[in-house]
Short mmCIF file of C-alpha atoms and ligand atoms in Angstrom, two decimals:
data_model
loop_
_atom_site.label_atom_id
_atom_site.label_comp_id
_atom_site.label_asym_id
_atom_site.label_seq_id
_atom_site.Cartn_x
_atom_site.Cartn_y
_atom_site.Cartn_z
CA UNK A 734 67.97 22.76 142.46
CA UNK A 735 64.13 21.30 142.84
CA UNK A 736 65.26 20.22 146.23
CA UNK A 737 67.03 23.27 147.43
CA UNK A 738 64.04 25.38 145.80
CA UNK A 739 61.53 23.16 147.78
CA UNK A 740 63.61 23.90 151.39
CA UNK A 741 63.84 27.15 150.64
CA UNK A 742 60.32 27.57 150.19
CA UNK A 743 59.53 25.52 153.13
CA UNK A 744 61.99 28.20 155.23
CA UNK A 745 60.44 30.83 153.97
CA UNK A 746 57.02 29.50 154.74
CA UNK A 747 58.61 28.89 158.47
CA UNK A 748 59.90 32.55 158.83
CA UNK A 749 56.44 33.71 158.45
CA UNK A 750 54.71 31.42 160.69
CA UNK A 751 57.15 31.85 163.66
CA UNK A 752 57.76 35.71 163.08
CA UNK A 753 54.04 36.37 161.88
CA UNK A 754 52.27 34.44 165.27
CA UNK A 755 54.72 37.26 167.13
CA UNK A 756 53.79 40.14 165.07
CA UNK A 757 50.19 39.34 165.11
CA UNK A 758 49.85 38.40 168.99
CA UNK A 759 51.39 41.83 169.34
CA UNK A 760 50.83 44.58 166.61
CA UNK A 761 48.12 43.71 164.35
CA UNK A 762 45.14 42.01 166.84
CA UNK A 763 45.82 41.61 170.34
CA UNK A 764 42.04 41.68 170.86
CA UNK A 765 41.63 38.96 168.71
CA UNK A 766 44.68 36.66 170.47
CA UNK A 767 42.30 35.42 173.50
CA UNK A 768 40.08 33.45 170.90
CA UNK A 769 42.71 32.35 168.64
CA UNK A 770 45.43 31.64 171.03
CA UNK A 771 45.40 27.66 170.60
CA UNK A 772 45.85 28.16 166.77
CA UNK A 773 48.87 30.77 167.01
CA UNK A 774 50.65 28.80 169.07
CA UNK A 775 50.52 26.09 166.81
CA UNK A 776 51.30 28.12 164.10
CA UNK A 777 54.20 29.15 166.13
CA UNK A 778 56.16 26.31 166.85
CA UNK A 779 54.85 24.59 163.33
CA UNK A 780 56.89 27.68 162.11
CA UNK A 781 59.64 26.89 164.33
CA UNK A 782 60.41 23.38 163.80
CA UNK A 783 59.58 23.70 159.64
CA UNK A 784 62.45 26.51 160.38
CA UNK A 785 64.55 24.32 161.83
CA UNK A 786 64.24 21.36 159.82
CA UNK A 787 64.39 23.27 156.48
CA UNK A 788 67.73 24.87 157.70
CA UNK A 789 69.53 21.72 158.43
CA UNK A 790 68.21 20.08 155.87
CA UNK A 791 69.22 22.73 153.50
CA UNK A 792 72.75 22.87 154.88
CA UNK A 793 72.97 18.96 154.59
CA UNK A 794 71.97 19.12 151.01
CA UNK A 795 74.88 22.03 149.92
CA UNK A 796 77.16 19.95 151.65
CA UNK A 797 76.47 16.85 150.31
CA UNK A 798 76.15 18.29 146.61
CA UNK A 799 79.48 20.09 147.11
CA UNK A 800 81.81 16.89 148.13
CA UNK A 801 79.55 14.42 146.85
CA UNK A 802 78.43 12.45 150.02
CA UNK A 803 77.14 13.04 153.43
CA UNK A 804 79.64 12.37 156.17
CA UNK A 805 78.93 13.39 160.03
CA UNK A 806 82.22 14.41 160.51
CA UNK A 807 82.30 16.83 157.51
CA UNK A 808 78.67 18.23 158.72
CA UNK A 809 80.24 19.03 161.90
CA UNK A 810 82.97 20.77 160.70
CA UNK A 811 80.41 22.19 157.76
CA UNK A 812 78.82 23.69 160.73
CA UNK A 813 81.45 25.12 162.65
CA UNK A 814 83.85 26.82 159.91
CA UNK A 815 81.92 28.08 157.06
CA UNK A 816 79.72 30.89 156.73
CA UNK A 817 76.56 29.01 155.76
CA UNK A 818 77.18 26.59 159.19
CA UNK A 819 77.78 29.00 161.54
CA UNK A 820 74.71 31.02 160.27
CA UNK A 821 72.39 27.92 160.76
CA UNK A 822 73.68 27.47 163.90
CA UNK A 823 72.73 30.99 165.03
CA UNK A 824 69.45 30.72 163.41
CA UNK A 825 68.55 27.53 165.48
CA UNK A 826 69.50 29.91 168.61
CA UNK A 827 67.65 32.55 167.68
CA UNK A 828 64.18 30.53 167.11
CA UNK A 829 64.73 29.04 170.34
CA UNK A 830 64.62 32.57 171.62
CA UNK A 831 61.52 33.74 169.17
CA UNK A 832 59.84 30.49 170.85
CA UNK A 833 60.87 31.86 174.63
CA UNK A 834 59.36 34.95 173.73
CA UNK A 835 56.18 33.03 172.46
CA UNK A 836 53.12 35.52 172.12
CA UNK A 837 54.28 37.67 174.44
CA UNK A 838 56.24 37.04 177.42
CA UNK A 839 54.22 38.47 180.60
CA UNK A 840 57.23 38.47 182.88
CA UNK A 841 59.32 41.20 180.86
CA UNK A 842 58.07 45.17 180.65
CA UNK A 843 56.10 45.34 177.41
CA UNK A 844 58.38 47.76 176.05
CA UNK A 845 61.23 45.64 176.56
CA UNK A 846 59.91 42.05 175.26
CA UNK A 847 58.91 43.90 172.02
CA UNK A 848 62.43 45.08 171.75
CA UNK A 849 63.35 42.05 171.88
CA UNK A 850 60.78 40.19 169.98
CA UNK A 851 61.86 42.74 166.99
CA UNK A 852 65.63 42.34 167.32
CA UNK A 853 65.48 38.51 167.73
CA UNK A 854 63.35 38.13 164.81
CA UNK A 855 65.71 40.97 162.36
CA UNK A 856 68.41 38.98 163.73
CA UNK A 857 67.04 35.59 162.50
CA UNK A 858 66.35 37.12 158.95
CA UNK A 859 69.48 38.56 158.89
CA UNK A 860 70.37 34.82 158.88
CA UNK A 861 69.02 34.11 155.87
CA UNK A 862 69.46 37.17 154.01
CA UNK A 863 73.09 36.85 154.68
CA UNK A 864 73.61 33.92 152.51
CA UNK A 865 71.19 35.21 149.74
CA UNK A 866 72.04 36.11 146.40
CA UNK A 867 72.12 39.93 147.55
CA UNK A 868 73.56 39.01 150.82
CA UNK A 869 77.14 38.68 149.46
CA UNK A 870 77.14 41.94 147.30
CA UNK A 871 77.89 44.84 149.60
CA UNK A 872 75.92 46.05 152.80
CA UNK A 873 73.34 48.05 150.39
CA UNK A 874 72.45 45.18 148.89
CA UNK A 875 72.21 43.28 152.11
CA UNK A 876 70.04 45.60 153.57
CA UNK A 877 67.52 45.76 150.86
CA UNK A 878 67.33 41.81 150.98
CA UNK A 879 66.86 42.39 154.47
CA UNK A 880 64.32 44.82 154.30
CA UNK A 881 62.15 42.85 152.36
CA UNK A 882 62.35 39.78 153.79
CA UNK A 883 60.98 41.44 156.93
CA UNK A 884 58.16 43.09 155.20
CA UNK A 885 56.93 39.71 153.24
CA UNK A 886 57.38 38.29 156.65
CA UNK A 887 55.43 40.80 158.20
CA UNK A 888 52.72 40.96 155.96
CA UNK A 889 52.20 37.62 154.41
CA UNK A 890 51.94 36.46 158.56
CA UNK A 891 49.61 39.11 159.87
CA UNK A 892 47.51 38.48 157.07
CA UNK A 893 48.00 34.58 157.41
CA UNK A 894 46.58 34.57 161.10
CA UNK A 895 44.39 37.21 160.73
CA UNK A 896 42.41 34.98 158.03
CA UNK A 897 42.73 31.61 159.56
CA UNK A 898 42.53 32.40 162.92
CA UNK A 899 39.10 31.07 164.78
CA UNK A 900 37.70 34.28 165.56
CA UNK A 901 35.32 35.16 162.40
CA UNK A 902 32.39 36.06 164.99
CA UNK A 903 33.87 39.01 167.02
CA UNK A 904 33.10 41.78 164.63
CA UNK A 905 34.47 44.76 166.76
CA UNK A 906 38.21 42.96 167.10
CA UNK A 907 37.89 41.65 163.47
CA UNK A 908 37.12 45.75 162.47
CA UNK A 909 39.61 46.89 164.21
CA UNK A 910 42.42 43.92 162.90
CA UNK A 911 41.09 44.54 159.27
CA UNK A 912 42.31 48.51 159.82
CA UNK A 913 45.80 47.65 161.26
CA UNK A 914 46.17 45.02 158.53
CA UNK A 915 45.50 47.64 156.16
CA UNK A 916 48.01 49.81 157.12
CA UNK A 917 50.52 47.18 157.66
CA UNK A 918 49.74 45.54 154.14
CA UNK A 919 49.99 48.84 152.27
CA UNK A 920 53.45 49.93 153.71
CA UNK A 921 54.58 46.45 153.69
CA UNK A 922 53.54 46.73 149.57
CA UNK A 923 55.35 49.39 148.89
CA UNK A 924 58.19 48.39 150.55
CA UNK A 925 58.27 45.16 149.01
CA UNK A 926 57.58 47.16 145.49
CA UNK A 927 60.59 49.21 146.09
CA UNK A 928 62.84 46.88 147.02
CA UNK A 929 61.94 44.13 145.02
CA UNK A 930 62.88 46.35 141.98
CA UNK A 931 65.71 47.25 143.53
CA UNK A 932 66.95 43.36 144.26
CA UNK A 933 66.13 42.58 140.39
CA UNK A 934 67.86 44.95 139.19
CA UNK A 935 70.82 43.92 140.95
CA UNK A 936 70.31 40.28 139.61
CA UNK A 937 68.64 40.80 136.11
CA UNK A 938 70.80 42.69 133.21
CA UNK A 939 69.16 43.68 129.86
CA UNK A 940 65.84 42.26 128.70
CA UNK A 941 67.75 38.97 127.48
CA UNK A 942 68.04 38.09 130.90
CA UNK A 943 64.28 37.57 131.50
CA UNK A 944 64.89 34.68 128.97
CA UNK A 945 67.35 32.79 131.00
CA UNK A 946 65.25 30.66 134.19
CA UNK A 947 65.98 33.54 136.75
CA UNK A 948 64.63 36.16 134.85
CA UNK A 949 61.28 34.19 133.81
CA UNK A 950 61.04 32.52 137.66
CA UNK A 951 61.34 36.89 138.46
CA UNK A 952 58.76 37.82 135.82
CA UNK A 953 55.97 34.93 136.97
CA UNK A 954 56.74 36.12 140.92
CA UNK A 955 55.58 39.78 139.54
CA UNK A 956 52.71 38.56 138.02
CA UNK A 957 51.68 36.81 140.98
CA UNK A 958 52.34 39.65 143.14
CA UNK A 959 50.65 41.90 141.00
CA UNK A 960 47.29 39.45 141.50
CA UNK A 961 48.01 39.47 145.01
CA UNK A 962 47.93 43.43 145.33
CA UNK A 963 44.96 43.54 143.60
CA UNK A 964 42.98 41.08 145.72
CA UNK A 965 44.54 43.33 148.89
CA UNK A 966 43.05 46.34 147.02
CA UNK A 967 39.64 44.61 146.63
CA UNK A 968 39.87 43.05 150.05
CA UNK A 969 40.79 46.59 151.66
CA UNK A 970 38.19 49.03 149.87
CA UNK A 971 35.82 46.89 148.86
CA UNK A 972 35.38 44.12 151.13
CA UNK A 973 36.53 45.46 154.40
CA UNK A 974 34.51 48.29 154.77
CA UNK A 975 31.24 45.74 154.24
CA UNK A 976 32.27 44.70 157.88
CA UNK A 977 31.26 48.24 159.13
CA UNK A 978 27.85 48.66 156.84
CA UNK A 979 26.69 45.41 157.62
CA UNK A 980 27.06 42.55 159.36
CA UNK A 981 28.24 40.46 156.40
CA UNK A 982 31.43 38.82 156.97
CA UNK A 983 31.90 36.33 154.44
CA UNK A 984 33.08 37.76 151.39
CA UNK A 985 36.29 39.87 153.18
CA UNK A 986 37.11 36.17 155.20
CA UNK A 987 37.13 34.53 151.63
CA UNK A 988 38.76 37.36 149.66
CA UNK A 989 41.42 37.49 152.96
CA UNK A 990 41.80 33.40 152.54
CA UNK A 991 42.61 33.68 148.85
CA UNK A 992 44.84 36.30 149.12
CA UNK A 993 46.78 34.43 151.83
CA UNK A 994 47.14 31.27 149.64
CA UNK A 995 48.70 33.53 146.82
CA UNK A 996 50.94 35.01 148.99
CA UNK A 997 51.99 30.95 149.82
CA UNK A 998 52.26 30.76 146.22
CA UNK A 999 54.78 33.69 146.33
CA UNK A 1000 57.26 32.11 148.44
CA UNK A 1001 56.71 28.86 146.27
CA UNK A 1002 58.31 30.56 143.81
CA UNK A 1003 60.56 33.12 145.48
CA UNK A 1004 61.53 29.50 147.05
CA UNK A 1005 63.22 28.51 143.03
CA UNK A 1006 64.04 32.61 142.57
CA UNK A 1007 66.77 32.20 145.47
CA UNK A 1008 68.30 28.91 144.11
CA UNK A 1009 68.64 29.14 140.47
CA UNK A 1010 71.83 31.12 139.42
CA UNK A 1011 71.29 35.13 138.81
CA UNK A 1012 72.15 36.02 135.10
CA UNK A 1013 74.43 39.00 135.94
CA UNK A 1014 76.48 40.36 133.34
CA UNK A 1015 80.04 39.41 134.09
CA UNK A 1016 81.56 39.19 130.52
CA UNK A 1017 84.93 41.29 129.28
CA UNK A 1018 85.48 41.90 132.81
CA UNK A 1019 88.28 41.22 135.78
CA UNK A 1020 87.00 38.42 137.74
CA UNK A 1021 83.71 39.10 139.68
CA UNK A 1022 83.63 39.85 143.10
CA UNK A 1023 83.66 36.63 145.19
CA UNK A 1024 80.62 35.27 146.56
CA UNK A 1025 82.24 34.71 150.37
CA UNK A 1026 79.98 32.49 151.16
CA UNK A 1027 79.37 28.57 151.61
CA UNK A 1028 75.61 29.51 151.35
CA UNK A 1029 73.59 28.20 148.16
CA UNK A 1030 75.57 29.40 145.57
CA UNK A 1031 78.47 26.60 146.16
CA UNK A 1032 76.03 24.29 143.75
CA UNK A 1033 78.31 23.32 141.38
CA UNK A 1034 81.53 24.14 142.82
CA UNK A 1035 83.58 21.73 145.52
CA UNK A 1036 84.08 22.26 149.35
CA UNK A 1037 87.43 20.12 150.00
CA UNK A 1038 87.70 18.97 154.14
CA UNK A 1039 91.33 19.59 154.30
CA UNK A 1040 94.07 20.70 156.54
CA UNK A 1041 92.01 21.10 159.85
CA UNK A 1042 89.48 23.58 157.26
CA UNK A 1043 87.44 23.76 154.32
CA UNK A 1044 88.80 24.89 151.13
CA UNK A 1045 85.93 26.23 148.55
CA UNK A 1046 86.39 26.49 144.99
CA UNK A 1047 84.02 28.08 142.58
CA UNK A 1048 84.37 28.35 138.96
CA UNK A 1049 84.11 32.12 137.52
CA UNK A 1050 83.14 33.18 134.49
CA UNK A 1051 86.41 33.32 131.94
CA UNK A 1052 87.94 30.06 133.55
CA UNK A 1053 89.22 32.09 136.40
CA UNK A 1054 88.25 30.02 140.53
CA UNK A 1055 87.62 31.62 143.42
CA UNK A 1056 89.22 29.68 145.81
CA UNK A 1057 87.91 30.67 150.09
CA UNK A 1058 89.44 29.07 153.12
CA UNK A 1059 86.97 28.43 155.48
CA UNK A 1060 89.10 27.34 158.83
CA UNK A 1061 89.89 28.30 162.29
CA UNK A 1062 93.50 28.95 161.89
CA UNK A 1063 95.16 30.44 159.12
CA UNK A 1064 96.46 28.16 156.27
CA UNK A 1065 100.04 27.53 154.48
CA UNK A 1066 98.79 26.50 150.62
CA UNK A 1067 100.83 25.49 148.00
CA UNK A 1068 99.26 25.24 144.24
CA UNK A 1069 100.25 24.23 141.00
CA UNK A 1070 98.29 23.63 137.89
CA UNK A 1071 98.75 20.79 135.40
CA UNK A 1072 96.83 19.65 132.15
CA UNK A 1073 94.78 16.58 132.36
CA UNK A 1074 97.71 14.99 130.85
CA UNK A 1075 100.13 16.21 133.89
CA UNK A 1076 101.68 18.27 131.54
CA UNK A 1077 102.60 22.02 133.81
CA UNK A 1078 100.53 24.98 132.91
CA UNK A 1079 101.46 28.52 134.19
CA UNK A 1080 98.91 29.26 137.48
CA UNK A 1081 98.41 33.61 137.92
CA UNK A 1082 96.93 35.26 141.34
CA UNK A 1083 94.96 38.53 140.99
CA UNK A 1084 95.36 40.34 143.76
CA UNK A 1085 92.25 43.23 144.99
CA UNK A 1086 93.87 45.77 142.75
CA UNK A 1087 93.66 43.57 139.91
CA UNK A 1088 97.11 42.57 139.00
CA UNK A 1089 97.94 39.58 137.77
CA UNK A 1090 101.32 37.78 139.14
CA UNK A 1091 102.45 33.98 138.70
CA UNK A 1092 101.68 32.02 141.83
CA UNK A 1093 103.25 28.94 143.74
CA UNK A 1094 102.85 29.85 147.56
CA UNK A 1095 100.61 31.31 149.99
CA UNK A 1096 99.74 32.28 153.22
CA UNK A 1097 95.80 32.55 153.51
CA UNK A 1098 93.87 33.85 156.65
CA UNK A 1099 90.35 32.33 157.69
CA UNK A 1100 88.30 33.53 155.15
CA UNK A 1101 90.39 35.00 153.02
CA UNK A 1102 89.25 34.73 149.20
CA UNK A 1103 91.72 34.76 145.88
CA UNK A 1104 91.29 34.42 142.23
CA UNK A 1105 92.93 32.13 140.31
CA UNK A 1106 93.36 31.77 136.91
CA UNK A 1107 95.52 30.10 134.05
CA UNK A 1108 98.03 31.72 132.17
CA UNK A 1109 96.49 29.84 128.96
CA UNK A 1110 93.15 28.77 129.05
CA UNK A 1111 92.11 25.48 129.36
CA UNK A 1112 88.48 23.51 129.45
CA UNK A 1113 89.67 21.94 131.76
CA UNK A 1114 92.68 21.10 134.10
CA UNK A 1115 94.29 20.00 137.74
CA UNK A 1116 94.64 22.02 140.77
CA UNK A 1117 96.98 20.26 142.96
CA UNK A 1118 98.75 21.28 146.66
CA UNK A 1119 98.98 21.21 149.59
CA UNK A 1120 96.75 22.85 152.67
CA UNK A 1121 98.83 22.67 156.18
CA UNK A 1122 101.13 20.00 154.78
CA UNK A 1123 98.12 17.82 153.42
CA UNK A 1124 98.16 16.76 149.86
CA UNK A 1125 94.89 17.71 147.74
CA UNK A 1126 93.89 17.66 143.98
CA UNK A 1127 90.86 18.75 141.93
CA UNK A 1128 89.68 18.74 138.59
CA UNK A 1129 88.25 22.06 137.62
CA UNK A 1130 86.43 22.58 134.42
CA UNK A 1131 85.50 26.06 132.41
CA UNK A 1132 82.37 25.01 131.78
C1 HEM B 1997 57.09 43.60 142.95
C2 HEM B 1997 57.24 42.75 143.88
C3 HEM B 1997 58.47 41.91 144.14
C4 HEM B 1997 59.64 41.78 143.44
C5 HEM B 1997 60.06 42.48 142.16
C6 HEM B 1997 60.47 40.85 144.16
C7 HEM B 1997 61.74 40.47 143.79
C8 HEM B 1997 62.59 39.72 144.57
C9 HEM B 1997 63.97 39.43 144.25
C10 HEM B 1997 64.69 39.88 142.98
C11 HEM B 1997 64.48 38.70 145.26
C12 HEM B 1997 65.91 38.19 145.39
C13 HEM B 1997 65.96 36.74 145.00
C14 HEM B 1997 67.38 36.19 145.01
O1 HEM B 1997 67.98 36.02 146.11
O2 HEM B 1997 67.90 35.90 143.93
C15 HEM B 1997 63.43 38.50 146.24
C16 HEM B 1997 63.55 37.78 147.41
C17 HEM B 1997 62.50 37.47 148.23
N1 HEM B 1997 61.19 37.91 148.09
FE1 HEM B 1997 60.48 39.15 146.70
N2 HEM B 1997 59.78 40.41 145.28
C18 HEM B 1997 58.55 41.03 145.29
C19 HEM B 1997 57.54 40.84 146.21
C20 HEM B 1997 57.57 39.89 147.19
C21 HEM B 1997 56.43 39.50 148.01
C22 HEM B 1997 55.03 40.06 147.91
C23 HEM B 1997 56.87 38.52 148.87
C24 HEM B 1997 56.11 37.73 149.91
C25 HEM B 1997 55.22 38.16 150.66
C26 HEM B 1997 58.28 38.33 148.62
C27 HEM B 1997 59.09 37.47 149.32
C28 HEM B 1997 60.44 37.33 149.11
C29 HEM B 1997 61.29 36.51 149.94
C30 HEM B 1997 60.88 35.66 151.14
C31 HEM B 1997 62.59 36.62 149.39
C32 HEM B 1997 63.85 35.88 149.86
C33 HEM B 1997 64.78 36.78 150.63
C34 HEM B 1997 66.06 36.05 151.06
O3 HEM B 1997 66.33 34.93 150.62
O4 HEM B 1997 66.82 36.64 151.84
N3 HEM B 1997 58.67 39.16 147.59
N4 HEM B 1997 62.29 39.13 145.78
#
């Protein structure tokens, strides 16, 4: 998890480096790109390859975690037919086109390159937000992961170049940066209030929850946050308006700095938030919905390479398994169940409607998701079969 947390953190910081150097050059101080122009585009493809690297890298490590050792081969096909793959893949396309469009690209109609600078870079968080916790619970949910991943992104990079960036002496463009940034940070605040709140509630049931390492990783990323806005407050009505009275500069550069380190601090540990394991409240119920995706949350499950696809098994509350296939073609499966002793135990299906009937057979399309379960419980037992007329087995345990 302390590696995963660490590359998500390090995509995170990415995202707003590449997307921020974008925004900035074009929304929040074009008159300040001419002096700072060297630094953003270092910032830019710094963002890019960090992007990149933390992508792979983070795709490697599921992999690797889920069958237990890193094989090219099984990358490859990691890549190609599951969810989390093919989403890396399109996010490596998609900074390749956020680099194309650089600062701004002179040769297209402004109108136009912004279009497409904003489309390119919702598409690229819809990359990541896709294989979020939120990202696999319904399109409302999706959207409000979305939402505010574009608004930290938005905010925590304007304000990022704005403070860094070489220009400290040009007090007309720095005035009129400071007053963009301020409307940009205060809608990009509330948004991230709203749906923030809206995100943990999703995740976070009942004040016990805030015990468990989600809930206390949420509560210390409000507290932060809630530092942060108050520096922006400071930094905005205090501070900012000393850059019109006077011609004293320093203390809204330093406020400006600080609050761009907390906001690194943020994503440090919104970085942890997105890899430990949400504490929703699944007990008494059917099985939970499935999370369709080979994103993060196969930690502790298994992703089995067989019959020309990927077969993904993750362990549900109440001993049930959602069980994915992730292949091109559609697959013939055959399942039994055994004890760890060989002994035969009774293996049920529940279908969407939530009926329960024995299984022995199916035909599964790519994609497709079931629940299985055990007729009696067991700690833990044997799922054996066969995918496309290869032989598989796997231990899976309750616990
Ligand atoms: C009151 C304020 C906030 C609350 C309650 C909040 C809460 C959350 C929650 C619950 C998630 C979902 C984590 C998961 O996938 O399990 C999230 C994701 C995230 N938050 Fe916040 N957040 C707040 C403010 C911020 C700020 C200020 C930033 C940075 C500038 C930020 C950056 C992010 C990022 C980058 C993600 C990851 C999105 C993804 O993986 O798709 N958040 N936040």
């Amino acid at each position: 998890v302390t590696l995963l947390a660490a590359l998500k953190a390090s995509l995170f910081v990415g995202v707003v480096l590449l997307v921020g150097a974008g925004a900035f050059a074009r929304f929040v101080g074009p008159e300040l790109v001419a002096g700072a122009r060297r630094r953003l585009r270092r910032g830019l493809l710094a963002g890019a390859g960090l992007l990149l690297a933390a992508s792979f890298a983070e795709a490697v490590a599921v992999m690797t975690g889920a069958i237990g050792a890193f094989e090219l081969e099984r990358f490859a096909e990691y890549l190609l037919y599951t969810r989390h793959g093919q989403l890396t893949l399109a996010r490596a396309g998609l900074v390749l086109a956020l680099l194309a469009l650089g600062l701004g690209n002179g040769r297209l109609p402004r109108t136009a390159e912004r279009v497409a600078f904003v489309a390119s870079s919702l598409a690229l968080l819809g990359t990541i937000s896709a294989v979020s916790h939120s990202g696999v619970m319904g399109v409302p949910a999706l959207l409000g992961d979305l939402v505010h991943l574009a608004a930290a992104s938005l905010w925590a990079g304007a304000l990022g170049y704005y403070a860094w960036a070489p220009c400290w002496r040009e007090r007309e463009a720095l005035l009129s940066g400071a007053r963009r940034l301020g409307s940009i940070g205060v809608w990009s605040v509330v948004l991230l209030g709203l749906t923030g709140a809206y995100l943990g509630l999703l995740h976070v049931s009942g004040f016990a929850s805030f015990a468990t390492p989600y809930g206390s990783t949420l509560l210390l990323k409000v507290k932060l946050v809630s530092l942060t806005v108050a520096l922006a407050f400071v930094n905005r009505f205090a501070l900012a308006p000393l850059l019109e009275s006077e011609a004293r500069r320093w203390p809204l550069k330093l406020g400006v700095r600080l609050e761009s380190l907390l906001l690194v601090g943020v994503l440090l540990v919104t970085g942890a938030l997105t890899t430990l394991e949400p504490p929703h409240d699944h007990l008494g119920s059917a099985p939970p919905p499935a999370p369709a995706t080979a994103g993060p949350v196969l930690v502790g499950s298994s992703a089995l390479p067989v019959g020309g696809g990927i077969l993904l098994l993750q362990p549900e509350d109440g001993g049930w398994v959602t069980l994915t296939w992730q292949g091109q073609r559609g697959a013939e499966v055959t399942l039994a169940a055994t004890s760890m002793e060989g002994g035969p135990l009774e293996l049920l299906l529940v279908d969407e409607a939530g009926t329960q009937r024995p299984l022995a057979g199916l035909s599964l399309a790519p994609q497709q998701t079931i629940h299985l379960g055990l007729l009696d419980h067991a700690e833990s037992w044997l799922l054996q079969g066969e995918v496309n007329g290869t032989p598989f087995t796997i231990q899976v345990s309750a616990d």
